[in-house]
mmCIF file of C-alpha atoms and ligand atoms in Angstrom:
data_model
loop_
_atom_site.group_PDB
_atom_site.id
_atom_site.type_symbol
_atom_site.label_atom_id
_atom_site.label_comp_id
_atom_site.label_asym_id
_atom_site.label_seq_id
_atom_site.Cartn_x
_atom_site.Cartn_y
_atom_site.Cartn_z
ATOM 1 C CA MET A 3 7.007 -13.699 11.134
ATOM 2 C CA LYS A 4 4.362 -13.877 8.428
ATOM 3 C CA MET A 5 3.772 -10.540 6.803
ATOM 4 C CA ILE A 6 1.578 -8.915 4.189
ATOM 5 C CA CYS A 7 2.874 -5.708 2.611
ATOM 6 C CA PHE A 8 0.602 -3.289 0.799
ATOM 7 C CA ASP A 9 1.463 -0.721 -1.786
ATOM 8 C CA MET A 10 -0.859 2.311 -1.696
ATOM 9 C CA ASP A 11 -1.120 4.181 -5.030
ATOM 10 C CA GLY A 12 -2.985 2.108 -7.595
ATOM 11 C CA THR A 13 -3.350 -0.742 -5.092
ATOM 12 C CA ILE A 14 -5.596 0.516 -2.287
ATOM 13 C CA ALA A 15 -5.708 4.278 -3.025
ATOM 14 C CA ASP A 16 -6.933 5.415 -6.431
ATOM 15 C CA LEU A 17 -4.374 8.202 -6.876
ATOM 16 C CA TYR A 18 -4.487 7.848 -10.654
ATOM 17 C CA GLY A 19 -8.238 8.440 -10.625
ATOM 18 C CA VAL A 20 -7.834 11.939 -9.142
ATOM 19 C CA PRO A 21 -8.282 14.580 -11.875
ATOM 20 C CA ASP A 22 -4.939 16.141 -12.937
ATOM 21 C CA TRP A 23 -3.064 14.108 -10.330
ATOM 22 C CA LEU A 24 0.249 14.168 -12.205
ATOM 23 C CA GLU A 25 0.194 17.898 -12.811
ATOM 24 C CA LYS A 26 -0.650 18.443 -9.149
ATOM 25 C CA LEU A 27 2.269 16.250 -8.066
ATOM 26 C CA HIS A 28 4.587 18.209 -10.332
ATOM 27 C CA ASN A 29 3.358 21.362 -8.606
ATOM 28 C CA GLU A 30 4.084 19.750 -5.242
ATOM 29 C CA ASP A 31 0.414 19.680 -4.297
ATOM 30 C CA ALA A 32 -0.213 16.784 -1.891
ATOM 31 C CA SER A 33 -4.013 16.930 -2.170
ATOM 32 C CA PRO A 34 -4.348 14.003 -4.631
ATOM 33 C CA TYR A 35 -2.966 11.690 -1.945
ATOM 34 C CA GLN A 36 -5.678 12.899 0.421
ATOM 35 C CA GLU A 37 -8.457 12.818 -2.162
ATOM 36 C CA ALA A 38 -7.680 9.387 -3.619
ATOM 37 C CA LYS A 39 -10.720 7.155 -3.279
ATOM 38 C CA PRO A 40 -10.320 3.706 -1.760
ATOM 39 C CA MET A 41 -10.156 1.025 -4.446
ATOM 40 C CA TRP A 42 -11.809 -1.619 -2.279
ATOM 41 C CA ASP A 43 -14.649 -1.880 0.175
ATOM 42 C CA MET A 44 -12.481 -0.869 3.141
ATOM 43 C CA GLU A 45 -14.825 -2.420 5.677
ATOM 44 C CA ARG A 46 -14.549 -5.820 3.988
ATOM 45 C CA LEU A 47 -10.810 -5.379 3.494
ATOM 46 C CA ASN A 48 -10.294 -4.428 7.134
ATOM 47 C CA THR A 49 -12.381 -7.390 8.288
ATOM 48 C CA VAL A 50 -10.210 -9.887 6.439
ATOM 49 C CA LEU A 51 -7.036 -8.105 7.564
ATOM 50 C CA HIS A 52 -8.095 -8.395 11.191
ATOM 51 C CA LYS A 53 -8.726 -12.087 10.571
ATOM 52 C CA LEU A 54 -5.188 -12.435 9.193
ATOM 53 C CA ILE A 55 -3.748 -10.512 12.141
ATOM 54 C CA ARG A 56 -5.436 -13.023 14.461
ATOM 55 C CA ARG A 57 -3.814 -15.789 12.391
ATOM 56 C CA GLY A 58 -0.392 -14.262 13.129
ATOM 57 C CA TYR A 59 0.171 -12.019 10.119
ATOM 58 C CA GLU A 60 1.683 -8.578 10.445
ATOM 59 C CA ILE A 61 0.322 -5.974 8.036
ATOM 60 C CA ARG A 62 2.668 -3.304 6.725
ATOM 61 C CA VAL A 63 2.543 -0.583 4.114
ATOM 62 C CA ILE A 64 5.418 0.057 1.719
ATOM 63 C CA SER A 65 4.777 3.040 -0.474
ATOM 64 C CA TRP A 66 6.926 5.355 -2.517
ATOM 65 C CA LEU A 67 6.883 9.122 -2.163
ATOM 66 C CA ALA A 68 6.577 11.313 -5.262
ATOM 67 C CA LYS A 69 9.362 11.277 -7.829
ATOM 68 C CA ASP A 70 11.990 14.096 -7.701
ATOM 69 C CA SER A 71 10.428 15.990 -4.815
ATOM 70 C CA SER A 72 11.720 18.537 -2.321
ATOM 71 C CA GLU A 73 12.115 17.623 1.349
ATOM 72 C CA ASP A 74 9.056 19.718 2.193
ATOM 73 C CA TYR A 75 6.939 17.945 -0.370
ATOM 74 C CA LYS A 76 8.168 14.531 0.790
ATOM 75 C CA GLN A 77 7.014 15.457 4.268
ATOM 76 C CA ALA A 78 3.622 16.681 3.015
ATOM 77 C CA VAL A 79 3.100 13.479 1.026
ATOM 78 C CA ARG A 80 4.134 11.359 3.997
ATOM 79 C CA GLN A 81 1.550 13.137 6.148
ATOM 80 C CA ALA A 82 -1.161 12.830 3.474
ATOM 81 C CA LYS A 83 -0.562 9.093 3.186
ATOM 82 C CA LEU A 84 -0.664 8.585 6.956
ATOM 83 C CA ASP A 85 -3.899 10.620 7.100
ATOM 84 C CA TRP A 86 -5.407 8.461 4.356
ATOM 85 C CA LEU A 87 -4.549 5.231 6.183
ATOM 86 C CA LYS A 88 -6.009 6.623 9.375
ATOM 87 C CA ARG A 89 -9.189 7.872 7.684
ATOM 88 C CA TYR A 90 -9.950 4.360 6.426
ATOM 89 C CA HIS A 91 -8.811 2.630 9.644
ATOM 90 C CA PHE A 92 -6.275 0.568 7.742
ATOM 91 C CA PRO A 93 -4.820 -1.872 10.297
ATOM 92 C CA TYR A 94 -1.041 -1.734 9.823
ATOM 93 C CA THR A 95 1.891 -1.802 12.218
ATOM 94 C CA VAL A 96 4.491 0.112 10.195
ATOM 95 C CA ALA A 97 4.219 2.325 7.119
ATOM 96 C CA HIS A 98 7.480 2.454 5.171
ATOM 97 C CA LEU A 99 7.017 5.668 3.175
ATOM 98 C CA VAL A 100 10.209 5.657 1.174
ATOM 99 C CA ALA A 101 11.883 7.495 -1.691
ATOM 100 C CA TYR A 102 10.590 6.777 -5.175
ATOM 101 C CA GLY A 103 12.378 3.765 -6.623
ATOM 102 C CA THR A 104 13.475 2.203 -3.317
ATOM 103 C CA THR A 105 13.703 -1.607 -3.497
ATOM 104 C CA LYS A 106 10.697 -2.574 -1.418
ATOM 105 C CA ALA A 107 12.110 -5.876 -0.178
ATOM 106 C CA ASN A 108 14.927 -3.951 1.544
ATOM 107 C CA CYS A 109 12.373 -2.333 3.877
ATOM 108 C CA VAL A 110 11.342 -5.587 5.528
ATOM 109 C CA ARG A 111 13.965 -8.161 4.585
ATOM 110 C CA LYS A 112 15.359 -8.371 8.125
ATOM 111 C CA MET A 113 11.946 -8.769 9.782
ATOM 112 C CA ALA A 114 10.163 -11.176 7.496
ATOM 113 C CA ASN A 115 11.062 -14.623 6.310
ATOM 114 C CA ALA A 116 7.829 -14.927 4.363
ATOM 115 C CA ALA A 117 6.095 -11.833 3.119
ATOM 116 C CA VAL A 118 3.304 -11.374 0.616
ATOM 117 C CA LEU A 119 3.393 -8.208 -1.485
ATOM 118 C CA ILE A 120 0.285 -6.623 -2.986
ATOM 119 C CA ASP A 121 1.381 -4.070 -5.570
ATOM 120 C CA ASP A 122 0.044 -2.838 -8.919
ATOM 121 C CA SER A 123 3.546 -2.278 -10.350
ATOM 122 C CA GLU A 124 4.936 -5.197 -12.307
ATOM 123 C CA ALA A 125 8.515 -3.925 -11.880
ATOM 124 C CA VAL A 126 8.069 -3.798 -8.111
ATOM 125 C CA ARG A 127 6.509 -7.262 -8.019
ATOM 126 C CA ASN A 128 9.402 -8.608 -10.093
ATOM 127 C CA GLY A 129 11.862 -7.187 -7.550
ATOM 128 C CA TRP A 130 10.198 -8.984 -4.639
ATOM 129 C CA HIS A 131 11.771 -12.241 -3.554
ATOM 130 C CA LEU A 132 10.330 -12.653 -0.070
ATOM 131 C CA GLY A 133 7.193 -14.557 -1.026
ATOM 132 C CA GLU A 134 4.013 -14.445 -3.039
ATOM 133 C CA VAL A 135 3.128 -11.374 -5.075
ATOM 134 C CA ILE A 136 -0.459 -10.329 -5.762
ATOM 135 C CA ASN A 137 -1.455 -8.071 -8.632
ATOM 136 C CA PRO A 138 -4.477 -6.066 -7.449
ATOM 137 C CA VAL A 139 -5.375 -5.162 -11.022
ATOM 138 C CA GLU A 140 -5.938 -8.768 -11.981
ATOM 139 C CA CYS A 141 -7.606 -10.258 -8.948
ATOM 140 C CA ASP A 142 -9.963 -9.487 -6.127
ATOM 141 C CA ILE A 143 -7.507 -8.989 -3.270
ATOM 142 C CA ILE A 144 -10.241 -9.477 -0.676
ATOM 143 C CA GLU A 145 -10.996 -12.942 -2.085
ATOM 144 C CA ARG A 146 -7.290 -13.764 -2.201
ATOM 145 C CA LEU A 147 -6.795 -12.619 1.400
ATOM 146 C CA GLU A 148 -9.846 -14.612 2.529
ATOM 147 C CA ALA A 149 -8.202 -17.701 1.015
ATOM 148 C CA LEU A 150 -4.938 -16.862 2.760
ATOM 149 C CA ALA A 151 -6.798 -16.572 6.057
ATOM 150 C CA ARG A 152 -8.225 -20.046 5.434
ATOM 151 C CA GLY A 153 -4.660 -21.281 4.994
ATOM 152 C CA GLU A 154 -4.843 -21.698 1.199
HETATM 153 MG MG1 MG B 6 1.460 1.459 -6.909
#
């Protein structure tokens, strides 16, 4: 199974661009996750993702919940993230919305023998050993995914 795994915050959702996002998270306010603007032209991104799906790729989301949060807040953040993905018609099969700090490879290790990770965190990318890693801060992920769809 070929797979592409997407981080959300700082990769496709501009959480860090929401005013006072950190303070709001500390106050267990989930609104920044709802209000985060998409970081890419979602129509173009979705088009290339559908192309990859037709080429046999599975698209998943692996995203951490907020640091040190209550069970209620974890649930609110989980819902906000699912709402965000739905609002932008992001074509994924499974969203692994996991505790802050979880080793992302552990979420899909059993299902994927080759998996690409797109994630803005260098530490997370360094902990990924299932395949290529893409830094969305340094490249145009749509261009990179187009190349992948062409088999490059
Ligand atoms: Mg991130």
